[in-house]
């Protein structure tokens, strides 16, 4: 510390801040949710929106409910759910839905493998991130922050 009272560098002050975990949760929500909607959800939403009646659907059906219902559910969760996650609205149920979707992709579509030929590394990483958010919640920097006993108000 110097005599001017500047104190700790910015990063150290952030880490020591009572807001550090909330900033970390915001970064997780924005990065995982942003990548999910940009790289996966938006394309599926556009595929559903431009689909004509009776057109063939080529989409994995690991749950046995049909290709079109699987596509619609995945598009809603990955597209709309990711936007809700970024905003911090219903973080825990939305993150749990995204984690389940990624578990289906990881185990059902990619066979639970993370090797070079399996293609399961990305769904596994998304599943881990969304599971962490489902357990931790969205933090105080959210449109719908955690409420109830033990929740700290900003």
CSV table of C-alpha atoms in Angstrom, one decimal:
chain,number,residue,atom,x,y,z
A,1,UNK,CA,0.0,0.0,0.0
A,2,UNK,CA,1.2,3.5,-0.6
A,3,UNK,CA,0.6,6.6,1.4
A,4,UNK,CA,-2.0,7.9,-1.1
A,5,UNK,CA,-4.6,5.5,0.0
A,6,UNK,CA,-5.0,3.8,-3.4
A,7,UNK,CA,-5.0,0.4,-1.7
A,8,UNK,CA,-5.2,-3.0,-3.4
A,9,UNK,CA,-5.1,-3.4,-7.2
A,10,UNK,CA,-8.5,-3.7,-8.9
A,11,UNK,CA,-8.4,-7.5,-9.1
A,12,UNK,CA,-7.5,-8.0,-5.5
A,13,UNK,CA,-10.3,-5.6,-4.5
A,14,UNK,CA,-12.8,-7.5,-6.6
A,15,UNK,CA,-11.7,-10.8,-5.1
A,16,UNK,CA,-12.1,-9.4,-1.6
A,17,UNK,CA,-15.4,-7.8,-2.4
A,18,UNK,CA,-18.7,-9.3,-1.1
A,19,UNK,CA,-19.8,-9.1,-4.8
A,20,UNK,CA,-17.1,-11.4,-6.1
A,21,UNK,CA,-19.2,-14.5,-6.3
A,22,UNK,CA,-22.1,-12.5,-7.8
A,23,UNK,CA,-19.7,-11.2,-10.6
A,24,UNK,CA,-18.4,-14.8,-11.1
A,25,UNK,CA,-22.0,-16.1,-11.5
A,26,UNK,CA,-22.8,-13.3,-13.9
A,27,UNK,CA,-19.7,-14.2,-16.0
A,28,UNK,CA,-20.8,-17.9,-16.0
A,29,UNK,CA,-24.4,-17.0,-17.0
A,30,UNK,CA,-23.2,-14.6,-19.8
A,31,UNK,CA,-20.5,-16.9,-21.2
A,32,UNK,CA,-22.4,-20.2,-21.1
A,33,UNK,CA,-25.7,-18.7,-22.0
A,34,UNK,CA,-24.3,-16.4,-24.7
A,35,UNK,CA,-22.4,-19.2,-26.4
A,36,UNK,CA,-25.3,-21.6,-26.1
A,37,UNK,CA,-27.8,-19.2,-27.8
A,38,UNK,CA,-25.3,-17.9,-30.4
A,39,UNK,CA,-23.9,-21.3,-31.4
A,40,UNK,CA,-26.8,-23.7,-30.9
A,41,UNK,CA,-30.1,-22.2,-29.8
A,42,UNK,CA,-30.5,-19.4,-32.4
A,43,UNK,CA,-30.0,-21.9,-35.3
A,44,UNK,CA,-32.5,-24.3,-33.9
A,45,UNK,CA,-35.1,-21.5,-33.3
A,46,UNK,CA,-34.7,-20.4,-36.9
A,47,UNK,CA,-35.0,-24.0,-38.1
A,48,UNK,CA,-38.3,-24.3,-36.2
A,49,UNK,CA,-39.6,-20.9,-37.3
A,50,UNK,CA,-38.9,-21.6,-41.0
A,51,UNK,CA,-40.1,-25.2,-41.0
A,52,UNK,CA,-43.0,-25.8,-43.4
A,53,UNK,CA,-45.8,-28.2,-42.6
A,54,UNK,CA,-45.0,-31.7,-43.6
A,55,UNK,CA,-41.3,-31.1,-44.2
A,56,UNK,CA,-38.9,-33.8,-43.1
A,57,UNK,CA,-37.0,-33.2,-39.9
A,58,UNK,CA,-33.5,-34.4,-39.5
A,59,UNK,CA,-32.7,-34.1,-35.8
A,60,UNK,CA,-31.6,-36.6,-33.2
A,61,UNK,CA,-34.3,-38.3,-31.2
A,62,UNK,CA,-32.6,-39.8,-28.2
A,63,UNK,CA,-35.7,-39.8,-26.0
A,64,UNK,CA,-37.9,-41.5,-28.6
A,65,UNK,CA,-40.5,-38.7,-28.8
A,66,UNK,CA,-40.0,-37.9,-32.4
A,67,UNK,CA,-37.5,-35.7,-34.3
A,68,UNK,CA,-39.8,-32.6,-34.5
A,69,UNK,CA,-40.8,-32.5,-30.8
A,70,UNK,CA,-37.1,-33.1,-29.9
A,71,UNK,CA,-36.1,-30.1,-32.1
A,72,UNK,CA,-38.8,-27.8,-30.7
A,73,UNK,CA,-37.9,-28.7,-27.1
A,74,UNK,CA,-34.2,-28.2,-27.7
A,75,UNK,CA,-34.8,-25.0,-29.6
A,76,UNK,CA,-36.9,-23.6,-26.7
A,77,UNK,CA,-34.5,-24.6,-24.0
A,78,UNK,CA,-31.3,-23.7,-25.8
A,79,UNK,CA,-32.6,-20.5,-27.4
A,80,UNK,CA,-35.1,-18.9,-25.1
A,81,UNK,CA,-33.8,-20.6,-21.9
A,82,UNK,CA,-30.3,-19.3,-22.7
A,83,UNK,CA,-31.6,-15.7,-22.9
A,84,UNK,CA,-33.4,-16.1,-19.6
A,85,UNK,CA,-30.2,-17.5,-18.1
A,86,UNK,CA,-28.1,-14.5,-19.3
A,87,UNK,CA,-30.7,-12.1,-17.8
A,88,UNK,CA,-30.8,-14.0,-14.6
A,89,UNK,CA,-34.5,-14.9,-14.8
A,90,UNK,CA,-35.4,-18.2,-13.1
A,91,UNK,CA,-31.7,-19.2,-13.2
A,92,UNK,CA,-31.9,-22.5,-11.3
A,93,UNK,CA,-34.8,-24.1,-13.2
A,94,UNK,CA,-33.5,-22.7,-16.6
A,95,UNK,CA,-30.0,-23.9,-15.9
A,96,UNK,CA,-31.3,-27.3,-14.8
A,97,UNK,CA,-33.2,-27.6,-18.0
A,98,UNK,CA,-30.1,-26.7,-20.0
A,99,UNK,CA,-28.1,-29.2,-18.0
A,100,UNK,CA,-30.6,-31.9,-18.8
A,101,UNK,CA,-30.6,-31.0,-22.5
A,102,UNK,CA,-26.8,-31.2,-22.5
A,103,UNK,CA,-26.9,-34.5,-20.6
A,104,UNK,CA,-29.2,-35.9,-23.3
A,105,UNK,CA,-26.8,-34.7,-25.9
A,106,UNK,CA,-23.7,-36.0,-24.1
A,107,UNK,CA,-25.1,-39.5,-23.2
A,108,UNK,CA,-27.8,-40.0,-25.8
A,109,UNK,CA,-26.2,-38.5,-28.9
A,110,UNK,CA,-22.5,-38.7,-28.2
A,111,UNK,CA,-22.5,-41.9,-26.2
A,112,UNK,CA,-21.0,-40.4,-23.1
A,113,UNK,CA,-17.5,-40.1,-24.6
A,114,UNK,CA,-15.2,-37.2,-24.5
A,115,UNK,CA,-12.5,-38.6,-26.9
A,116,UNK,CA,-11.5,-37.0,-30.1
A,117,UNK,CA,-13.9,-39.2,-32.1
A,118,UNK,CA,-16.8,-39.0,-29.7
A,119,UNK,CA,-17.7,-35.3,-30.0
A,120,UNK,CA,-19.0,-35.2,-26.4
A,121,UNK,CA,-16.5,-32.7,-25.0
A,122,UNK,CA,-18.6,-29.6,-25.7
A,123,UNK,CA,-21.9,-31.0,-24.4
A,124,UNK,CA,-20.0,-32.3,-21.3
A,125,UNK,CA,-18.6,-28.8,-20.6
A,126,UNK,CA,-21.9,-27.1,-21.1
A,127,UNK,CA,-23.6,-29.7,-18.8
A,128,UNK,CA,-21.0,-29.1,-16.1
A,129,UNK,CA,-21.4,-25.3,-16.3
A,130,UNK,CA,-25.2,-25.4,-16.4
A,131,UNK,CA,-25.2,-27.8,-13.4
A,132,UNK,CA,-23.0,-25.5,-11.4
A,133,UNK,CA,-25.4,-22.6,-12.2
A,134,UNK,CA,-28.4,-24.8,-11.2
A,135,UNK,CA,-26.8,-25.5,-7.9
A,136,UNK,CA,-25.5,-22.0,-7.2
A,137,UNK,CA,-28.2,-19.9,-8.6
A,138,UNK,CA,-27.8,-16.7,-10.5
A,139,UNK,CA,-26.4,-14.4,-7.8
A,140,UNK,CA,-27.5,-10.8,-7.0
A,141,UNK,CA,-26.6,-9.3,-10.3
A,142,UNK,CA,-29.7,-10.6,-12.1
A,143,UNK,CA,-33.1,-9.4,-13.1
A,144,UNK,CA,-34.6,-12.1,-10.8
A,145,UNK,CA,-32.1,-12.3,-8.0
A,146,UNK,CA,-32.2,-15.0,-5.3
A,147,UNK,CA,-34.8,-14.2,-2.6
A,148,UNK,CA,-35.7,-15.8,0.6
A,149,UNK,CA,-34.0,-16.8,3.9
A,150,UNK,CA,-30.3,-16.2,3.8
A,151,UNK,CA,-30.4,-14.1,0.6
A,152,UNK,CA,-28.5,-10.8,0.9
A,153,UNK,CA,-30.0,-7.8,-0.7
A,154,UNK,CA,-27.7,-5.4,-2.6
